[in-house]
Structures are given as structure tokens and as C-alpha cells.
CSV table of C-alpha atoms in Angstrom, one decimal:
chain,number,residue,atom,x,y,z
Y,291,MET,CA,154.9,-103.2,16.7
Y,292,ALA,CA,151.0,-104.7,16.5
Y,293,PHE,CA,147.9,-103.2,14.9
Y,294,HIS,CA,144.3,-103.2,15.5
Y,295,GLU,CA,143.1,-105.8,12.7
Y,296,ASP,CA,139.5,-103.7,12.6
Y,297,GLU,CA,141.4,-100.4,12.6
Y,298,LEU,CA,143.4,-101.4,9.5
Y,299,ALA,CA,140.4,-102.1,7.8
Y,300,ALA,CA,138.1,-99.5,8.9
Y,301,ALA,CA,140.3,-97.6,6.2
Y,302,GLU,CA,140.3,-99.7,3.5
Y,303,ASP,CA,138.6,-99.2,-0.5
Y,304,THR,CA,137.6,-102.1,-1.4
Y,305,HIS,CA,136.3,-101.0,-4.7
Y,306,PHE,CA,138.9,-103.3,-7.3
Y,307,ARG,CA,139.5,-100.5,-9.8
Y,308,SER,CA,141.8,-99.3,-7.0
Y,309,LEU,CA,143.5,-102.0,-6.1
Y,310,THR,CA,146.3,-101.8,-9.3
Y,311,ALA,CA,146.6,-98.0,-9.5
Y,312,ALA,CA,149.8,-96.7,-7.4
Y,313,GLU,CA,148.3,-93.7,-6.5
Y,314,ALA,CA,146.8,-93.8,-2.5
Y,315,ASP,CA,143.7,-91.9,-1.4
Y,316,GLY,CA,143.5,-90.5,2.1
Y,317,ASP,CA,141.5,-93.7,3.9
Y,318,GLU,CA,144.5,-96.1,1.3
Y,319,ARG,CA,147.4,-93.7,3.6
Y,320,ALA,CA,146.1,-94.2,6.8
Y,321,VAL,CA,146.7,-97.6,5.7
Y,322,GLU,CA,149.7,-97.7,4.9
Y,323,ALA,CA,151.2,-95.7,8.0
Y,324,ALA,CA,151.0,-98.7,10.2
Y,325,LEU,CA,153.1,-100.9,7.3
Y,326,ARG,CA,156.0,-98.3,6.6
Y,327,PRO,CA,159.6,-99.2,7.4
Y,328,ARG,CA,160.6,-97.0,9.7
Y,329,SER,CA,164.3,-96.9,9.3
Y,330,LEU,CA,166.9,-97.4,6.4
Y,331,ASP,CA,167.8,-100.9,7.9
Y,332,GLU,CA,163.9,-102.3,7.5
Y,333,VAL,CA,163.6,-101.4,3.7
Y,334,VAL,CA,163.4,-103.6,1.4
Y,335,GLY,CA,164.6,-103.5,-2.1
Y,336,GLN,CA,165.9,-99.8,-3.7
Y,337,SER,CA,169.5,-101.4,-2.2
Y,338,ARG,CA,171.6,-98.3,-4.0
Y,339,VAL,CA,169.5,-95.3,-3.2
Y,340,ARG,CA,169.8,-97.1,0.8
Y,341,ASP,CA,173.2,-97.1,0.6
Y,342,GLN,CA,173.8,-93.6,-0.6
Y,343,LEU,CA,171.2,-91.9,1.2
Y,344,GLY,CA,172.5,-93.9,4.8
Y,345,LEU,CA,176.2,-92.2,3.4
Y,346,VAL,CA,174.6,-89.1,3.4
Y,347,LEU,CA,172.8,-89.1,6.5
Y,348,GLU,CA,175.6,-90.3,8.5
Y,349,ALA,CA,177.5,-87.9,7.9
Y,350,ALA,CA,175.3,-85.2,8.7
Y,351,ARG,CA,175.0,-86.9,12.2
Y,352,GLN,CA,178.7,-87.0,12.5
Y,353,ARG,CA,179.0,-83.2,11.4
Y,354,GLY,CA,176.2,-82.1,13.5
Y,355,ARG,CA,174.2,-80.5,11.0
Y,356,ALA,CA,171.6,-81.1,9.1
Y,357,PRO,CA,171.6,-83.3,5.9
Y,358,ASP,CA,171.7,-81.7,2.3
Y,359,HIS,CA,168.6,-81.5,0.3
Y,360,VAL,CA,167.2,-84.4,-0.9
Y,361,LEU,CA,165.2,-84.8,-4.1
Y,362,LEU,CA,163.2,-88.4,-4.5
Y,363,SER,CA,162.0,-89.2,-8.1
Y,364,GLY,CA,160.2,-92.1,-9.5
Y,365,PRO,CA,156.6,-93.6,-9.9
Y,366,PRO,CA,153.5,-93.6,-7.6
Y,367,GLY,CA,154.0,-96.7,-5.0
Y,368,LEU,CA,157.4,-97.3,-5.1
Y,369,GLY,CA,158.3,-95.2,-1.2
Y,370,LYS,CA,158.9,-91.6,-1.7
Y,371,THR,CA,157.0,-90.6,1.4
Y,372,THR,CA,158.4,-93.7,2.8
Y,373,LEU,CA,161.5,-92.5,2.4
Y,374,ALA,CA,161.1,-89.1,3.9
Y,375,MET,CA,160.2,-90.0,7.0
Y,376,ILE,CA,162.4,-92.3,7.7
Y,377,ILE,CA,165.0,-89.3,7.1
Y,378,SER,CA,163.1,-87.3,9.7
Y,379,HIS,CA,163.0,-90.6,11.8
Y,380,GLU,CA,167.1,-91.3,11.4
Y,381,MET,CA,168.1,-87.5,12.0
Y,382,ASN,CA,165.9,-87.9,15.1
Y,383,ALA,CA,164.2,-84.1,13.6
Y,384,PRO,CA,160.4,-83.2,13.6
Y,385,LEU,CA,158.5,-83.9,10.0
Y,386,ARG,CA,156.4,-81.5,8.4
Y,387,ILE,CA,154.5,-82.6,5.3
Y,388,THR,CA,153.2,-80.5,2.7
Y,389,SER,CA,152.3,-81.0,-1.3
Y,390,GLY,CA,153.4,-78.8,-4.1
Y,391,PRO,CA,149.4,-78.1,-5.1
Y,392,ALA,CA,149.0,-76.8,-2.1
Y,393,ILE,CA,151.8,-74.1,-2.3
Y,394,THR,CA,149.6,-72.2,-4.6
Y,395,HIS,CA,150.9,-68.4,-3.6
Y,396,ALA,CA,154.9,-67.4,-2.8
Y,397,GLY,CA,153.2,-66.4,1.2
Y,398,ASP,CA,151.7,-70.0,1.9
Y,399,LEU,CA,155.6,-70.8,1.6
Y,400,ALA,CA,156.5,-68.0,3.6
Y,401,ALA,CA,154.2,-69.0,6.0
Y,402,ILE,CA,155.3,-72.9,6.5
Y,403,LEU,CA,159.4,-72.1,6.5
Y,404,SER,CA,158.9,-68.8,9.0
Y,405,GLY,CA,157.7,-71.6,11.4
Y,406,MET,CA,160.6,-74.4,11.1
Y,407,ASN,CA,162.8,-74.9,13.6
Y,408,GLU,CA,166.6,-75.5,13.4
Y,409,GLY,CA,167.3,-79.4,11.8
Y,410,GLU,CA,163.9,-80.0,11.0
Y,411,VAL,CA,162.3,-82.0,7.6
Y,412,LEU,CA,160.3,-80.0,5.1
Y,413,PHE,CA,158.8,-83.2,2.8
Y,414,VAL,CA,156.8,-81.4,-0.3
Y,415,ASP,CA,155.4,-84.2,-2.2
Y,416,GLU,CA,154.5,-83.9,-6.3
Y,417,ILE,CA,156.8,-80.5,-5.7
Y,418,HIS,CA,157.1,-80.2,-9.7
Y,419,ARG,CA,153.6,-78.9,-9.0
Y,420,MET,CA,154.5,-75.8,-7.1
Y,421,SER,CA,153.7,-72.3,-8.1
Y,422,ARG,CA,156.3,-70.6,-10.1
Y,423,PRO,CA,156.6,-67.6,-7.6
Y,424,ALA,CA,156.7,-70.3,-4.6
Y,425,GLU,CA,159.6,-71.8,-6.4
Y,426,GLU,CA,161.2,-68.5,-6.8
Y,427,MET,CA,160.9,-67.6,-3.3
Y,428,LEU,CA,162.2,-71.8,-2.7
Y,429,TYR,CA,165.3,-71.4,-4.2
Y,430,MET,CA,166.5,-68.6,-1.9
Y,431,ALA,CA,165.7,-70.4,1.2
Y,432,MET,CA,167.2,-73.7,0.0
Y,433,GLU,CA,170.8,-72.1,-0.8
Y,434,ASP,CA,170.8,-69.2,1.6
Y,435,PHE,CA,168.2,-70.3,4.2
Y,436,ARG,CA,167.0,-66.5,3.9
Y,437,VAL,CA,163.3,-65.4,2.3
Y,438,ASP,CA,162.3,-61.8,1.2
Y,439,VAL,CA,158.6,-60.8,2.3
Y,440,VAL,CA,157.4,-58.4,0.2
Y,441,ILE,CA,155.3,-56.0,2.0
Y,442,GLY,CA,152.5,-53.7,0.0
Y,443,LYS,CA,152.3,-53.3,-3.8
Y,444,GLY,CA,153.6,-50.8,-6.6
Y,445,PRO,CA,156.2,-48.1,-5.9
Y,446,GLY,CA,155.4,-48.7,-2.0
Y,447,ALA,CA,157.1,-52.4,-1.2
Y,448,THR,CA,159.3,-53.2,0.8
Y,449,ALA,CA,161.0,-56.7,1.2
Y,450,ILE,CA,162.0,-57.9,4.4
Y,451,PRO,CA,164.5,-60.1,5.0
Y,452,LEU,CA,163.4,-63.0,6.9
Y,453,GLU,CA,166.2,-65.7,8.2
Y,454,ILE,CA,164.9,-69.5,8.4
Y,455,PRO,CA,166.9,-71.9,10.7
Y,456,PRO,CA,168.9,-74.5,8.4
Y,457,PHE,CA,166.5,-77.5,7.6
Y,458,THR,CA,166.4,-80.4,5.4
Y,459,LEU,CA,164.2,-79.6,2.3
Y,460,VAL,CA,162.7,-83.4,0.8
Y,461,GLY,CA,161.5,-83.2,-2.6
Y,462,ALA,CA,159.1,-86.0,-4.3
Y,463,THR,CA,158.0,-86.3,-7.8
Y,464,THR,CA,156.8,-88.5,-10.1
Y,465,ARG,CA,157.9,-86.1,-13.0
Y,466,ALA,CA,161.6,-84.9,-12.8
Y,467,GLY,CA,161.4,-83.4,-15.8
Y,468,LEU,CA,158.5,-80.7,-15.1
Y,469,LEU,CA,161.5,-79.5,-12.4
Y,470,PRO,CA,162.8,-76.0,-13.4
Y,471,GLY,CA,167.1,-76.4,-13.8
Y,472,PRO,CA,167.5,-74.0,-11.2
Y,473,LEU,CA,165.5,-75.5,-8.3
Y,474,ARG,CA,166.9,-79.8,-9.1
Y,475,ASP,CA,170.0,-77.8,-8.8
Y,476,ARG,CA,169.5,-77.1,-5.5
Y,477,PHE,CA,169.1,-80.3,-4.0
Y,478,GLY,CA,172.6,-82.2,-2.7
Y,479,PHE,CA,171.3,-85.3,-3.4
Y,480,THR,CA,168.9,-86.5,-6.1
Y,481,ALA,CA,167.7,-90.5,-6.2
Y,482,HIS,CA,165.2,-92.1,-9.0
Y,483,LEU,CA,163.6,-94.9,-7.4
Y,484,GLU,CA,162.7,-98.5,-9.6
Y,485,PHE,CA,160.2,-100.6,-9.5
Y,486,TYR,CA,161.1,-103.4,-7.6
Y,487,GLU,CA,161.8,-107.1,-8.6
Y,488,PRO,CA,159.3,-109.9,-7.7
Y,489,ASP,CA,161.5,-111.5,-4.9
Y,490,GLU,CA,162.0,-108.0,-2.9
Y,491,LEU,CA,158.4,-107.3,-3.4
Y,492,GLU,CA,157.4,-111.2,-1.8
Y,493,LEU,CA,159.9,-110.0,1.2
Y,494,ILE,CA,157.3,-106.5,1.6
Y,495,VAL,CA,154.1,-109.1,1.2
Y,496,ARG,CA,156.0,-111.0,4.1
Y,497,ARG,CA,156.8,-107.8,6.7
Y,498,SER,CA,153.0,-107.1,5.9
Y,499,ALA,CA,151.8,-110.2,6.2
Y,500,GLY,CA,153.2,-109.9,9.4
Y,501,LEU,CA,152.1,-106.9,10.9
Y,502,LEU,CA,148.5,-107.5,10.0
Y,503,GLY,CA,148.5,-111.1,11.5
Y,504,VAL,CA,147.8,-112.5,7.8
Y,505,ASP,CA,148.6,-116.5,8.0
Y,506,LEU,CA,150.9,-117.2,4.3
Y,507,GLY,CA,151.2,-120.7,3.0
Y,508,PRO,CA,153.1,-121.9,0.7
Y,509,GLY,CA,153.5,-120.1,-3.0
Y,510,GLY,CA,151.0,-117.2,-1.1
Y,511,ALA,CA,153.0,-114.4,-0.6
Y,512,ALA,CA,155.1,-114.9,-4.3
Y,513,GLU,CA,152.2,-114.9,-6.6
Y,514,ILE,CA,150.7,-111.7,-4.7
Y,515,ALA,CA,153.9,-110.3,-5.6
Y,516,GLY,CA,153.9,-111.6,-9.2
Y,517,ARG,CA,150.9,-109.2,-9.7
Y,518,SER,CA,151.5,-106.1,-7.9
Y,519,ARG,CA,153.0,-104.9,-11.1
Y,520,GLY,CA,156.8,-103.9,-9.4
Y,521,THR,CA,155.0,-101.7,-6.6
Y,522,PRO,CA,155.1,-102.3,-2.9
Y,523,ARG,CA,152.0,-100.2,-2.6
Y,524,ILE,CA,150.1,-102.1,-4.6
Y,525,ALA,CA,151.2,-105.4,-3.3
Y,526,ASN,CA,149.7,-104.3,0.2
Y,527,ARG,CA,146.9,-103.6,-1.2
Y,528,LEU,CA,145.9,-107.1,-3.1
Y,529,LEU,CA,147.7,-108.6,0.4
Y,530,ARG,CA,144.1,-107.0,1.8
Y,531,ARG,CA,142.1,-108.2,-0.4
Y,532,VAL,CA,143.3,-111.4,-0.5
Y,533,ARG,CA,143.3,-111.5,3.5
Y,534,ASP,CA,140.0,-111.2,3.3
Y,535,TYR,CA,139.1,-113.9,0.6
Y,536,ALA,CA,140.8,-116.7,2.6
Y,537,GLN,CA,138.6,-115.1,5.9
Y,538,VAL,CA,135.3,-115.2,4.1
Y,539,ARG,CA,135.9,-118.6,1.4
Y,540,ALA,CA,138.5,-120.7,2.7
Y,541,ASP,CA,140.5,-121.5,6.3
Y,542,GLY,CA,142.1,-118.1,6.6
Y,543,LEU,CA,145.3,-119.6,5.3
Y,544,VAL,CA,147.2,-117.6,2.5
Y,545,THR,CA,148.2,-120.5,-0.2
Y,546,ARG,CA,148.5,-119.7,-3.9
Y,547,PRO,CA,145.9,-121.4,-4.9
Y,548,VAL,CA,143.6,-119.2,-2.8
Y,549,ALA,CA,145.8,-116.1,-4.0
Y,550,GLN,CA,145.2,-116.9,-7.9
Y,551,ALA,CA,141.4,-117.8,-6.8
Y,552,ALA,CA,141.2,-114.4,-5.4
Y,553,LEU,CA,143.0,-112.4,-7.3
Y,554,ASP,CA,141.1,-113.7,-10.0
Y,555,LEU,CA,138.2,-112.7,-8.4
Y,556,TYR,CA,139.2,-108.8,-8.3
Y,557,GLU,CA,140.1,-109.4,-12.4
Y,558,VAL,CA,144.0,-108.9,-11.3
Y,559,ASP,CA,145.1,-111.3,-14.0
Y,560,GLU,CA,149.0,-113.5,-13.8
Y,561,LEU,CA,150.9,-110.8,-15.3
Y,562,GLY,CA,149.2,-107.6,-13.1
Y,563,LEU,CA,146.3,-106.8,-15.9
Y,564,ASP,CA,143.1,-105.3,-14.2
Y,565,ARG,CA,139.7,-105.0,-16.1
Y,566,LEU,CA,140.8,-101.6,-17.2
Y,567,ASP,CA,144.1,-102.8,-18.7
Y,568,ARG,CA,142.6,-105.8,-20.7
Y,569,ALA,CA,139.8,-103.5,-21.8
Y,570,VAL,CA,142.2,-100.8,-23.5
Y,571,LEU,CA,144.0,-103.8,-25.2
Y,572,ASP,CA,141.2,-105.8,-26.2
Y,573,VAL,CA,139.7,-102.9,-27.4
Y,574,LEU,CA,142.7,-101.8,-29.4
Y,575,CYS,CA,143.0,-105.2,-30.9
Y,576,ARG,CA,139.9,-106.8,-31.7
Y,577,ARG,CA,137.9,-103.2,-32.7
Y,578,PHE,CA,140.8,-101.6,-34.0
Y,579,GLY,CA,142.8,-104.1,-35.6
Y,580,GLY,CA,145.8,-103.1,-33.7
Y,581,GLY,CA,146.0,-99.5,-34.3
Y,582,PRO,CA,146.6,-96.5,-34.7
Y,583,VAL,CA,144.4,-95.3,-32.7
Y,584,GLY,CA,144.4,-91.5,-30.6
Y,585,VAL,CA,144.2,-91.8,-26.7
Y,586,SER,CA,140.8,-89.8,-26.4
Y,587,THR,CA,139.1,-92.2,-28.9
Y,588,LEU,CA,140.1,-95.6,-26.7
Y,589,ALA,CA,138.8,-93.7,-23.8
Y,590,VAL,CA,135.5,-93.2,-25.5
Y,591,ALA,CA,135.9,-96.9,-26.8
Y,592,VAL,CA,135.8,-98.4,-23.0
Y,593,GLY,CA,133.7,-95.8,-21.3
Y,594,GLU,CA,136.7,-93.9,-19.5
Y,595,GLU,CA,138.1,-90.3,-18.7
Y,596,ARG,CA,141.1,-89.5,-21.5
Y,597,GLU,CA,142.7,-89.3,-18.3
Y,598,THR,CA,142.1,-92.7,-16.8
Y,599,VAL,CA,143.7,-94.5,-19.6
Y,600,GLU,CA,146.4,-91.8,-20.1
Y,601,GLU,CA,147.6,-92.2,-16.6
Y,602,VAL,CA,146.5,-95.7,-14.8
Y,603,ALA,CA,146.5,-98.1,-17.6
Y,604,GLU,CA,148.7,-96.7,-20.1
Y,605,PRO,CA,151.8,-96.4,-18.4
Y,606,PHE,CA,152.0,-99.9,-17.2
Y,607,LEU,CA,150.9,-101.1,-20.6
Y,608,VAL,CA,153.6,-99.5,-21.9
Y,609,ARG,CA,156.6,-100.4,-19.6
Y,610,ASN,CA,155.7,-103.9,-20.2
Y,611,GLY,CA,155.6,-104.0,-23.9
Y,612,PHE,CA,151.7,-104.2,-24.3
Y,613,LEU,CA,151.2,-100.6,-26.2
Y,614,ALA,CA,153.4,-98.2,-28.4
Y,615,ARG,CA,153.1,-94.4,-28.7
Y,616,THR,CA,153.8,-93.6,-31.9
Y,617,PRO,CA,153.0,-90.1,-33.6
Y,618,ARG,CA,150.1,-91.5,-35.0
Y,619,GLY,CA,148.3,-92.9,-31.9
Y,620,ARG,CA,148.7,-96.0,-29.8
Y,621,ILE,CA,149.1,-99.6,-31.7
Y,622,ALA,CA,149.5,-103.1,-30.3
Y,623,THR,CA,152.2,-104.9,-30.1
Y,624,PRO,CA,152.6,-108.3,-30.8
Y,625,ALA,CA,152.5,-109.4,-26.9
Y,626,ALA,CA,149.7,-107.7,-26.7
Y,627,TRP,CA,147.7,-110.2,-29.2
Y,628,ALA,CA,149.3,-113.1,-27.6
Y,629,HIS,CA,148.0,-112.2,-23.9
Y,630,LEU,CA,144.7,-112.0,-25.5
Y,631,GLY,CA,144.8,-115.1,-26.9
Y,632,LEU,CA,144.7,-113.8,-29.9
Y,633,THR,CA,146.5,-113.9,-33.7
Y,634,PRO,CA,147.8,-110.7,-34.9
Y,635,PRO,CA,147.6,-109.0,-38.5
Y,636,ARG,CA,150.1,-110.4,-41.0
Y,637,GLN,CA,151.3,-107.0,-41.0
Y,638,LEU,CA,151.8,-105.4,-37.4
Y,639,PRO,CA,149.7,-101.3,-37.2
Y,640,GLY,CA,152.3,-99.0,-37.2
Y,641,ALA,CA,155.0,-101.9,-38.2
Y,642,THR,CA,157.0,-98.7,-40.0
Y,643,ASP,CA,156.2,-96.0,-37.3
Y,644,VAL,CA,157.2,-97.5,-33.7
Y,645,THR,CA,159.6,-94.9,-32.6
Y,646,LEU,CA,158.2,-94.5,-29.1
Y,647,PHE,CA,157.7,-90.8,-27.9
Y,648,GLU,CA,156.7,-89.5,-24.2
Y,649,ALA,CA,153.2,-87.4,-25.1
């Protein structure tokens, strides 16, 4: 499958801060569509989920029925949308795509469900952000394939039952804990996607390079994979930026030195930390002695919004052991001091209070 390079490049976001953000905007999704696997056989990594999902789909095909509803959870950029598209492709069924925030009223969901045909796949991204009335309507739709549409208000309101052909709901969420129990229990198959290993990401980079027409030299793919935060979306984004660097400042061949120079230019270090990540650690260690510091104070100190620090930088820093959340605030770990080349104080701040918690 070949794609025109200029068509892909036209949709890319070149701002360096977006390079290590796991979320994708509209333009980014257009680029990703060209690089997505089309079948389960093409999926790299997630072997457990791939095998389990393949069994569910094959059994449904043999029975000639729509598969059970599927819930996919995990951090952004790991392939939840891709798997929803693969389910549609494997079942040879049309795919309808919407998102939880777009379904603000029960009527919005009723309008979508009333147009469903038998066997279709409905993908709801960020399903945990769906409104409560829509969730309650979805319970009946998933279980009994019917919804009650209420006409009118007050004592004169009338509920009209609407039958829905059997369909498959694929829900995706980055925060499975926010899903109500009754909704979560109605999914016949649930899967949690894990971060990828560097060797798996290297295979993804090589596949994407083939689709993009990028010439990979010794060590180029491995260098990009090692700085990709365990996330395929970030790996593909870094590959495109390294491709640009190789085209303009090298001979077009992506070798390890070329990849290192390109990613250093875009301020993505050898562990995948970007400018914001290092700024948070630097402020925490140099200005506040390692903490504990509240996230709002950290955000002001690095000149960013609280949500940016909390949702973009902090999860990666915590997962890699550079930052700890404590009841009194954020503290830098010994790994953070070492990464910055600094000597930690003899008694680390918060050393007696490092019980992690989810804010």
C-alpha cells in the first residue's frame, strides 16, 4: 500500500511540543490513518489482546452473529481506535465513529442507534465522558437491542420502544475507573492495552518507514523507538520529524547518528523526555529542593497550565520513576536528580511520606 508523501506531510503538526504528546488532533489522525494496521495479523505487540480478540471475532464469524461488545482501555496512542477499525474490517461490517463528549443527551444516542443496521460496529471513543442519561439508555441498547424514546414531558410523556438490529459496540477509554459498573459489566470482552517494548516499537517504526518511503540505516529505527515513550503514535511522529531532518541536513538516510541529532534538535532526550518534562524536573530539583510541591505551583513555575503539567508531563514522569505523588505534593526521586546530573540532598524531601496516590 503506497501513499503520496506530500499528502501525508500536509497533515502533519511540526510544533516540537506535540512530538511526545500521546493525544492526536484532527490533522494528526489523518496522518495516522495511512499508517494503521488493517488486520490483526498486521498488529505489532499486544499479543495477549490480539489473540483474545481474534478468538472472539472468529467465534462470532462461525456463528454468523455480531461479536460481543468490546471495551478497550489504556493510555492514549496505543491503538484503541486502530483495533476498533480492525474489528470492523475483520467482520466485514460498516463502522460508525463517535465520542463520549459528543453524546450530551439521550436523544443524541437514540439518533445514532436508530440508524444502525444489523452487524454494524459502533465505536465510541472516550466513552467514560458520555452523559449520564445517554449511559442509561445505552444499558438497554447493549443488552436488549432496544431503546425507549420518550415523547413529550411531564405526565403526558409517552415512551415509544424502538427495536435496534444486533450491533457491536466498541468503547474506548483512557480512564476505565470512571466507567459506571453497570456499563462496564455489559461488555462481553474487555482488554487493557499496555505500553510497548522498544523492540516492538522498532518493528512499528520499520513498517511505517516502508509506508512513508523513509530509508532506514543502521540503528536509526532503534534510536527512534527508544525515545518513543512506549507509544506507537509518538514513534510514528518522531519518525516523520527525523525523516525531515535526514532530508534537509543529511543524505536522506536515517542512521543512528542522524536520528540522535534530529531528536536532540527537537529536544527529545535519550529517555523520551521533552522540554516540558525536563523543565518540571529542573524546577522541582533546583528551585524547590526536590519538593514536595503542589502541581499548581509547578505549573506556574514552568509557565504552563495546571492541566498540561498534570495530564501531559506528569504521567510519563511518574511511570518512569522520576516523580512521586504524595499527599503533600510532588517530589523528585533519586532518578530525577541523576538524570539532571545533580547531587540529591542527603535526606530526600518527603522520604518518609512517599506513598503514591492517584490525584
